[in-house]
PDB file of C-alpha atoms in Angstrom:
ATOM      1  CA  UNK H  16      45.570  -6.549 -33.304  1.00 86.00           C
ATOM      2  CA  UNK H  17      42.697  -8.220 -31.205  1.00 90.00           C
ATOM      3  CA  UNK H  18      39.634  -5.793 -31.139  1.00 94.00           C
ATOM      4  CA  UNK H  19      36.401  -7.215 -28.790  1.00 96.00           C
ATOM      5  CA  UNK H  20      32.958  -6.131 -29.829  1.00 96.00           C
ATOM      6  CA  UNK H  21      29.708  -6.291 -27.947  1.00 97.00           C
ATOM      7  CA  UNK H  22      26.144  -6.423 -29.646  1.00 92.00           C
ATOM      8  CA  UNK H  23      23.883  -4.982 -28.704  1.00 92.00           C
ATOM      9  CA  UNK H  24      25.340  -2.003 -26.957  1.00 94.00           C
ATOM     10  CA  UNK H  25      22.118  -1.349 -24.994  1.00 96.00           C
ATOM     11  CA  UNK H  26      18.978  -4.014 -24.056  1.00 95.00           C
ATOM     12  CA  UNK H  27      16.029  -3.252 -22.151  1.00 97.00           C
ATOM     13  CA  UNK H  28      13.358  -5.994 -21.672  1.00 96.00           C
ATOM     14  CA  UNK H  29      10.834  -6.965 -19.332  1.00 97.00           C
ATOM     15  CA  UNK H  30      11.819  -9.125 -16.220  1.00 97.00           C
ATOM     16  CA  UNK H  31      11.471 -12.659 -16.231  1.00 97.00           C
ATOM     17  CA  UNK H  32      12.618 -13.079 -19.934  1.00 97.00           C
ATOM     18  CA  UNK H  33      15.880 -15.127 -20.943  1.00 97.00           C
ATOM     19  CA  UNK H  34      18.322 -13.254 -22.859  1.00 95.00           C
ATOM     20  CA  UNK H  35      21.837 -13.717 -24.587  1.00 96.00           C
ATOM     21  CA  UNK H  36      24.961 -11.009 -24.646  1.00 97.00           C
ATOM     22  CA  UNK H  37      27.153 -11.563 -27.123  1.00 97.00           C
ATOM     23  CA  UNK H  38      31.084 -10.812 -27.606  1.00 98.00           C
ATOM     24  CA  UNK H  39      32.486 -11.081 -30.229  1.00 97.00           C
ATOM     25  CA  UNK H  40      36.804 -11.250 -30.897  1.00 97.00           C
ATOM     26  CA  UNK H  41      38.814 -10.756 -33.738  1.00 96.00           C
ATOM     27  CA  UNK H  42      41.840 -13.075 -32.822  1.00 94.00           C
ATOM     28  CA  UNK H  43      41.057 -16.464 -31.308  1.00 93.00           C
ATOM     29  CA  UNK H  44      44.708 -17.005 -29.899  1.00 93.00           C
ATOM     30  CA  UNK H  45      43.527 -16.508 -26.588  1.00 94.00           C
ATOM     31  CA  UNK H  46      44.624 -17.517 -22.718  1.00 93.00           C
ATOM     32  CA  UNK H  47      41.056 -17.044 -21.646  1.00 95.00           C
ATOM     33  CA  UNK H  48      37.597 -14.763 -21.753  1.00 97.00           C
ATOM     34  CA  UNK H  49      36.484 -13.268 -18.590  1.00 97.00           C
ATOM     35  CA  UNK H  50      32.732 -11.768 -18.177  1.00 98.00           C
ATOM     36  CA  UNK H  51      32.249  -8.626 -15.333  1.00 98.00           C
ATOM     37  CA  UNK H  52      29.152  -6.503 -14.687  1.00 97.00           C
ATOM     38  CA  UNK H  53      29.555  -2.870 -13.789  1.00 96.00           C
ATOM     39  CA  UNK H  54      26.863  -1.097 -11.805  1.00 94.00           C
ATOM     40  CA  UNK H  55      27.192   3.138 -12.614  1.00 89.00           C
ATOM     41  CA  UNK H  56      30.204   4.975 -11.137  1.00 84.00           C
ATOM     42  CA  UNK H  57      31.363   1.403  -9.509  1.00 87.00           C
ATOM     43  CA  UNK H  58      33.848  -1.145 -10.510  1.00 90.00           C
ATOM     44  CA  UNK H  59      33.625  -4.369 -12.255  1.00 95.00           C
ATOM     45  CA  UNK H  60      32.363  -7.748 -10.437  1.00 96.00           C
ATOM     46  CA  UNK H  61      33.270 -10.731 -12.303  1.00 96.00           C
ATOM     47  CA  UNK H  62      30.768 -13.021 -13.704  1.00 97.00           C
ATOM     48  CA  UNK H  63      32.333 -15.769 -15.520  1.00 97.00           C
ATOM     49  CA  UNK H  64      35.995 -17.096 -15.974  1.00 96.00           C
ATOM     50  CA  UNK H  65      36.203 -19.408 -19.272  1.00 96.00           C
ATOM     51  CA  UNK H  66      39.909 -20.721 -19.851  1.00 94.00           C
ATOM     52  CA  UNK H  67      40.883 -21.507 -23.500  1.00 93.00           C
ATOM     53  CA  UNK H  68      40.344 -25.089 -23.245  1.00 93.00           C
ATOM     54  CA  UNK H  69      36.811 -24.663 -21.995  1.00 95.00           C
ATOM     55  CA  UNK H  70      33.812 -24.696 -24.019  1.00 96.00           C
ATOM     56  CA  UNK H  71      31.321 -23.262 -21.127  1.00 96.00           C
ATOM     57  CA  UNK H  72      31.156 -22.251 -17.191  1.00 96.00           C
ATOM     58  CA  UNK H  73      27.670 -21.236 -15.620  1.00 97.00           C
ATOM     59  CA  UNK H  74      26.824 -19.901 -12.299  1.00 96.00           C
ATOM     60  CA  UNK H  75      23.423 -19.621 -10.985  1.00 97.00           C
ATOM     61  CA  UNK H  76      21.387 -18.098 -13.729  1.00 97.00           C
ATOM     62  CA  UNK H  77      23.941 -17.583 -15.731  1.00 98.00           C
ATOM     63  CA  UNK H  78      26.042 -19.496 -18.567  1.00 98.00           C
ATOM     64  CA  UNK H  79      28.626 -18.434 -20.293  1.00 97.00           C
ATOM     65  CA  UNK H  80      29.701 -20.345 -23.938  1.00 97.00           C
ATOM     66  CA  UNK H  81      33.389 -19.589 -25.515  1.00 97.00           C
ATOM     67  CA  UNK H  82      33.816 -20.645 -29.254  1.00 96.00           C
ATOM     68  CA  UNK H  83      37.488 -19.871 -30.502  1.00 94.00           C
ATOM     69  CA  UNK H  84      37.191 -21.323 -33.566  1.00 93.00           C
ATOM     70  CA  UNK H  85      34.343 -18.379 -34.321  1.00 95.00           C
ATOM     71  CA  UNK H  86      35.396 -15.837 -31.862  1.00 96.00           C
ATOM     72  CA  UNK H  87      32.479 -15.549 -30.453  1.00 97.00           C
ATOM     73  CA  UNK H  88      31.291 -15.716 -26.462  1.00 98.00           C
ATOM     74  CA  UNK H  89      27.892 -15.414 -25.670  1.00 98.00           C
ATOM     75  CA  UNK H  90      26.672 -14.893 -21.725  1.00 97.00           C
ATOM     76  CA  UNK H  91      23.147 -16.315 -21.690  1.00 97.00           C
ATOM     77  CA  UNK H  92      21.326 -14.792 -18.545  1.00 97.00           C
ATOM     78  CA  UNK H  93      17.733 -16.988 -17.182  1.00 98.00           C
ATOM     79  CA  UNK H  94      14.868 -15.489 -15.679  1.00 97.00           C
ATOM     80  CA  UNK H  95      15.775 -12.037 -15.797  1.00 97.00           C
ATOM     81  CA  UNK H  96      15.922  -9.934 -12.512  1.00 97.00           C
ATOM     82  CA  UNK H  97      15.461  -5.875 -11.938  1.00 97.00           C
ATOM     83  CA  UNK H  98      18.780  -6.317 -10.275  1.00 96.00           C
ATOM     84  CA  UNK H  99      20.514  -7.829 -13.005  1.00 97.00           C
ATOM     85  CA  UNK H 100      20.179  -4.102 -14.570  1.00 97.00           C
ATOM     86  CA  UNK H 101      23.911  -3.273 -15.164  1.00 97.00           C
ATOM     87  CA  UNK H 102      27.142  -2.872 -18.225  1.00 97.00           C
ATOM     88  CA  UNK H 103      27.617  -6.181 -18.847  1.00 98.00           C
ATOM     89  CA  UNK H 104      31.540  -6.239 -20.181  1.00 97.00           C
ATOM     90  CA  UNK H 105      33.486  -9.151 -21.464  1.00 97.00           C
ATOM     91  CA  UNK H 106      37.506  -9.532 -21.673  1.00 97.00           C
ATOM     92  CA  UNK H 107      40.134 -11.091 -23.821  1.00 96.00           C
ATOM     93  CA  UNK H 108      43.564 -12.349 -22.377  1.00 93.00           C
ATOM     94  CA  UNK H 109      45.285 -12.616 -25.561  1.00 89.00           C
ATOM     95  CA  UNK H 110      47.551 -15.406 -25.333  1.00 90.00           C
ATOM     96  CA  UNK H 111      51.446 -15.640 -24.004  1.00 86.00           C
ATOM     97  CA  UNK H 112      50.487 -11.958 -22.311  1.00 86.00           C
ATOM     98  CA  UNK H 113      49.617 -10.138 -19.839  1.00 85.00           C
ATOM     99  CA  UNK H 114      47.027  -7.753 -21.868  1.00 86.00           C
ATOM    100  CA  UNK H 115      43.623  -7.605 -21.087  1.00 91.00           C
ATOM    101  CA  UNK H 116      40.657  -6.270 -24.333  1.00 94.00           C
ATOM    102  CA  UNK H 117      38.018  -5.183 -23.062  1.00 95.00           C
ATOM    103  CA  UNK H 118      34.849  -4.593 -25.191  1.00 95.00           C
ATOM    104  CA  UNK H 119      32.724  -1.551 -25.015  1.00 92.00           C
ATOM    105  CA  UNK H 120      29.807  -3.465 -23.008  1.00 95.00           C
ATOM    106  CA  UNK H 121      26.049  -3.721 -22.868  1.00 97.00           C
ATOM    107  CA  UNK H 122      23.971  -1.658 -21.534  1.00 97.00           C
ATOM    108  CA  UNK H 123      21.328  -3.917 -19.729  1.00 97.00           C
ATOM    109  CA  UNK H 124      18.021  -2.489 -18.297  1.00 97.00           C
ATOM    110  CA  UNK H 125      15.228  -5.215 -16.714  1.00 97.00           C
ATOM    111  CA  UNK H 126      12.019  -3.359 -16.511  1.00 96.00           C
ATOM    112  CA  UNK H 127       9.437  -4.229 -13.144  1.00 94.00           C
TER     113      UNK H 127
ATOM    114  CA  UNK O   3      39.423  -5.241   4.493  1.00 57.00           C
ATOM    115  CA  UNK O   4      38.920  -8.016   1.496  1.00 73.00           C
ATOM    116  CA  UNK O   5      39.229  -8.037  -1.739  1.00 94.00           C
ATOM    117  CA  UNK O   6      40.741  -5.056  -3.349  1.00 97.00           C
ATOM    118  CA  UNK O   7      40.514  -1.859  -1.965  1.00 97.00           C
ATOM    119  CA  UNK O   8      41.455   1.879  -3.747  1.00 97.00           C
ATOM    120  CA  UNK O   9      42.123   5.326  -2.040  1.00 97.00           C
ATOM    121  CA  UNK O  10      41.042   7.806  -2.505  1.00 97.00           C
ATOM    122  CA  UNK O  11      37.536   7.259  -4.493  1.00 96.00           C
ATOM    123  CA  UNK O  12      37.617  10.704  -5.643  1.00 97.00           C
ATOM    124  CA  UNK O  13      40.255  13.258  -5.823  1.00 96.00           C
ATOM    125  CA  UNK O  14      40.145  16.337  -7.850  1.00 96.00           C
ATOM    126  CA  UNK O  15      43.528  17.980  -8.988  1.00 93.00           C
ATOM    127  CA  UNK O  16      44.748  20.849 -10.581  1.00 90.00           C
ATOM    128  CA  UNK O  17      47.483  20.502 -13.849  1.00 89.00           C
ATOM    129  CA  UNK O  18      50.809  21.355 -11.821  1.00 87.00           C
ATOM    130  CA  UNK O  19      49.867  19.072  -9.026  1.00 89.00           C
ATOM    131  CA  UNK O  20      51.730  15.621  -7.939  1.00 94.00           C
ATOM    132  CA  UNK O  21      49.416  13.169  -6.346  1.00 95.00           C
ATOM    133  CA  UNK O  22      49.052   9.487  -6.045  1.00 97.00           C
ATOM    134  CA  UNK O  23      46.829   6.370  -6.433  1.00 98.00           C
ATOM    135  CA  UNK O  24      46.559   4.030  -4.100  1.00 98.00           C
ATOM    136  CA  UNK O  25      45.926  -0.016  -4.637  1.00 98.00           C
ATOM    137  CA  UNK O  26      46.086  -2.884  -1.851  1.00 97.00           C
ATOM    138  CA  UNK O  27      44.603  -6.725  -2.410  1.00 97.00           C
ATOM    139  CA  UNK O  28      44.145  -8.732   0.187  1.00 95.00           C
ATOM    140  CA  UNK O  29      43.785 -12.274  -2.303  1.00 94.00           C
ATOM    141  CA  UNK O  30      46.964 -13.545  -1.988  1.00 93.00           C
ATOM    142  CA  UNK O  31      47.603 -12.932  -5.956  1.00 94.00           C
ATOM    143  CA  UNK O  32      50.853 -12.201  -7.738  1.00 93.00           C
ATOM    144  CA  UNK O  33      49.726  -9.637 -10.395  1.00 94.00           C
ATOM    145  CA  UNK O  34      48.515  -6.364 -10.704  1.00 95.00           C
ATOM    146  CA  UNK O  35      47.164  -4.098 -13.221  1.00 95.00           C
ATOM    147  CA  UNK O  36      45.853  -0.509 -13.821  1.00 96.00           C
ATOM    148  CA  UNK O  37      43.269   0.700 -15.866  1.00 96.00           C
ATOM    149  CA  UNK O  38      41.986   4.182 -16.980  1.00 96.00           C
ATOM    150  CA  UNK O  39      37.486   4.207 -17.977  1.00 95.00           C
ATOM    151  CA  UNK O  40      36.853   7.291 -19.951  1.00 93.00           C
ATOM    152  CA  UNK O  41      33.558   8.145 -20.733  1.00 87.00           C
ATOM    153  CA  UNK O  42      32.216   6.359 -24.659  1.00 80.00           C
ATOM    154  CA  UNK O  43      35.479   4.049 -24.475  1.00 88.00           C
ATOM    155  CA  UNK O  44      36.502   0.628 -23.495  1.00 90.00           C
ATOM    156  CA  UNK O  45      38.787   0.224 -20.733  1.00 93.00           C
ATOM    157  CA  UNK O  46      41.748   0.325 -21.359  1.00 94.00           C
ATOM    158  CA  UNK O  47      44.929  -1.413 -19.298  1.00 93.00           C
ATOM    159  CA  UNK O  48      47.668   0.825 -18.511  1.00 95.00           C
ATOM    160  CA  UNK O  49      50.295  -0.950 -16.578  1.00 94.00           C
ATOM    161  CA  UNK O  50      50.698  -4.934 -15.551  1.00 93.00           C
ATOM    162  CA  UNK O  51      52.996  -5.650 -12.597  1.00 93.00           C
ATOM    163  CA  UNK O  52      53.468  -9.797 -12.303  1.00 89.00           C
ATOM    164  CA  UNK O  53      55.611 -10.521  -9.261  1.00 84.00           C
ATOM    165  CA  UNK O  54      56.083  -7.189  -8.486  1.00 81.00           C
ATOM    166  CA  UNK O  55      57.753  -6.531 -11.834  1.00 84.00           C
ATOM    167  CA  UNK O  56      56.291  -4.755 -14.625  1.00 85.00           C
ATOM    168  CA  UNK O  57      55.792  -6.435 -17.658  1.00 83.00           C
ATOM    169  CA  UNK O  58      53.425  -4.593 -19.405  1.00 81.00           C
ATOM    170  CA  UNK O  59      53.181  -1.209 -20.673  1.00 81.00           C
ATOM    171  CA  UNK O  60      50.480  -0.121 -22.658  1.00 80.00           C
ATOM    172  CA  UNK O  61      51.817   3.059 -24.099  1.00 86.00           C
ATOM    173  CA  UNK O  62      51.035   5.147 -21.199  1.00 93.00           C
ATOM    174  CA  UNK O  63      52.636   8.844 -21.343  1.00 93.00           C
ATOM    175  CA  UNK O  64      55.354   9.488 -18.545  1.00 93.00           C
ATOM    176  CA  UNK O  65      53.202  11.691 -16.249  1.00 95.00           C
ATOM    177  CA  UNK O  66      51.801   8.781 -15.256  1.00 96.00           C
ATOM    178  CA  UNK O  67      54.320   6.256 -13.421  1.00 95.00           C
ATOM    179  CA  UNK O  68      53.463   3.437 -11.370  1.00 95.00           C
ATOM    180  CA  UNK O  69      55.207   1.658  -8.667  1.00 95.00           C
ATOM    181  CA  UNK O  70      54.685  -2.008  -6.722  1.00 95.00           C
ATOM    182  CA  UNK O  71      56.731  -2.467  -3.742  1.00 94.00           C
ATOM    183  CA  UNK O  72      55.262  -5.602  -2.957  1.00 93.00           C
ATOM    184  CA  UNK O  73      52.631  -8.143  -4.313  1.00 91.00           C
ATOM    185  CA  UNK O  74      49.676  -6.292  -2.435  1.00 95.00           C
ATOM    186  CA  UNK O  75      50.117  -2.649  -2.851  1.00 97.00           C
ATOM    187  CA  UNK O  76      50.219  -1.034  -6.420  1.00 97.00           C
ATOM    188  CA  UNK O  77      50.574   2.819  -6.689  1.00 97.00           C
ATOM    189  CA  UNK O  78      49.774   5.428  -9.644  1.00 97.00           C
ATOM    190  CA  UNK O  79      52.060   8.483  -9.008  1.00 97.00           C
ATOM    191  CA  UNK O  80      50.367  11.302 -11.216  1.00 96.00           C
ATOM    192  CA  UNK O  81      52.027  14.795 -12.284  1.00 94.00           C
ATOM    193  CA  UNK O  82      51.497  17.768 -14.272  1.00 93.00           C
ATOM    194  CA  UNK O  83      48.131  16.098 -15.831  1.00 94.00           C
ATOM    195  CA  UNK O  84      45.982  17.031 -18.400  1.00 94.00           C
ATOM    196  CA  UNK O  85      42.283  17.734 -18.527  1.00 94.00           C
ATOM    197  CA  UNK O  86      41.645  14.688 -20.668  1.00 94.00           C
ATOM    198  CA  UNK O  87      43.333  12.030 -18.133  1.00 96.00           C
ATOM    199  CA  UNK O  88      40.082  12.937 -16.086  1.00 96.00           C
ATOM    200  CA  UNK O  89      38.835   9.283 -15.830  1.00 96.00           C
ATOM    201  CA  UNK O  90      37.956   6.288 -13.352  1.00 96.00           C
ATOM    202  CA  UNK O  91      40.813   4.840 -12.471  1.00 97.00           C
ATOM    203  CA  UNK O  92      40.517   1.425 -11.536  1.00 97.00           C
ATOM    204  CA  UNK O  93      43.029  -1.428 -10.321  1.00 97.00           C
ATOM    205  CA  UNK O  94      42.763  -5.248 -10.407  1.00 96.00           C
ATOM    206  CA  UNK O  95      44.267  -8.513  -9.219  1.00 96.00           C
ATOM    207  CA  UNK O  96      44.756 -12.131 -10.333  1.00 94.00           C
ATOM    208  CA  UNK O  97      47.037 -14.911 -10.234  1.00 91.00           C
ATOM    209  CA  UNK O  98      49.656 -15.118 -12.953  1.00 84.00           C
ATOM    210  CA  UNK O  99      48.049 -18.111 -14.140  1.00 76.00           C
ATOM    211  CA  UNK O 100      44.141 -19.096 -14.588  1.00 70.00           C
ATOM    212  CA  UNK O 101      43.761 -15.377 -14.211  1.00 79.00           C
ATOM    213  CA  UNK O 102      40.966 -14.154 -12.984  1.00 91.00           C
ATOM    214  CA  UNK O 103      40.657 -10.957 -12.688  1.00 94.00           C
ATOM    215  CA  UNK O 104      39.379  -9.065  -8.876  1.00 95.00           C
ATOM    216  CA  UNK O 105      38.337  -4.776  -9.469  1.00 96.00           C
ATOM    217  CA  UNK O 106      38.779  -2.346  -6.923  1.00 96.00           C
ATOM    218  CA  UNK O 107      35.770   0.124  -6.622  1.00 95.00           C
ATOM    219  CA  UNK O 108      38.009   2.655  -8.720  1.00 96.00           C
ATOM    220  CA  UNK O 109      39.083   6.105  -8.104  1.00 97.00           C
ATOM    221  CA  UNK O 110      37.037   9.003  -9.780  1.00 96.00           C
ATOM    222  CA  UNK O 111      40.115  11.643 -10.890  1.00 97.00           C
ATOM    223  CA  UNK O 112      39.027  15.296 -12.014  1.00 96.00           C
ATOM    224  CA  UNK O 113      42.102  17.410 -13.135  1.00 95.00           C
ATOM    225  CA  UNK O 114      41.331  21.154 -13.832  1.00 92.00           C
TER     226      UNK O 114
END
């Protein structure tokens, strides 16, 4: 059974720093690994799409890395913004499905 | 209207009442999906509809009972709830394949 982990659950640090998320899955058959924020009480806005095949995908400030072989993702986020403060949530597409993991998320707070 | 849109964004409900969610995309994609947020949990997919039929069902008890006329509307029909499916209720879209996943803002349900 695929279970998705997130470390750390919560991150606060000063703005203008560099930082990494990671995600972590249990089963590396996957079809892909998708990376969303969530601002409170809102719904998700998706960051980063990395198909199976793909080793990374960036946009803007961010970059997102996909390692199969470890299960591991890791969203790496530059120059850190006051407006990047959100739950940053990854997602496993296990392969030959439909079914979406999510994991619990991290909580990410970019003090002024 | 783009991207995905819910209705209503909040609705409050007693046990014995029959309401329903609403779910329209405006992407031109071929699946849909619901998903319930509770509070301290991941999120968690309930139903996947690809080309209007479902093919996923995550083990989702019968008072809750979806419905997708066509590839841009998606429905939750909701009766006799329980306190504990009080949640944010949120749809997405993709296409079938590459998958990336589009969020409505959600619908905030209260049942008393």
């Amino acid at each position: 059974k695929q279970e998705v982990t997130q470390i750390p659950a919560a991150l606060s640090v000063p703005e203008g720093e560099n930082l990494v998320l990671n995600c972590s899955f249990t089963d590396s058959a996957i079809y892909n690994l998708q990376w969303f924020r969530q601002d409170p009480g809102k719904g998700l806005t998706s960051l980063l799409l990395i198909q199976s095949s793909q080793r990374e995908q960036t946009s803007g400030r961010l970059n997102a890395s996909l390692d199969k072989s470890s299960g591991r993702s890791t969203l790496y986020i530059a120059a850190s913004q006051p407006g990047d403060s959100a739950t940053y949530l990854c997602a496993v597409r296990a392969s030959g499905t439909y079914k979406y993991i999510f994991g619990t998320g991290t909580r990410l707070k970019v003090l002024a | 209207e783009t991207g995905v849109t819910q209705t209503p964004r909040h609705l409050v409900m007693g046990m014995t009442n029959k309401k329903s969610l609403k779910c329209e995309q405006h992407l031109g994609h071929n699946a849909m999906y619901w998903y319930k947020q509770s509070a301290k949990k991941p999120l968690e997919l309930m139903f996947v509809y690809s080309l209007e039929e479902r093919v996923e069902n995550n083990s989702v008890p019968s008072r809750f009972s979806p419905e997708c006329p066509n590839s841009s509307h998606l429905f939750l029909h909701l009766h006799t709830l329980q306190p504990e499916d009080s949640a944010l209720y949120l749809c997405a879209s993709s296409q079938i394949r590459g998958g990336e996943q589009y969020f409505g803002p959600g619908t905030r349900l209260t049942v008393t």
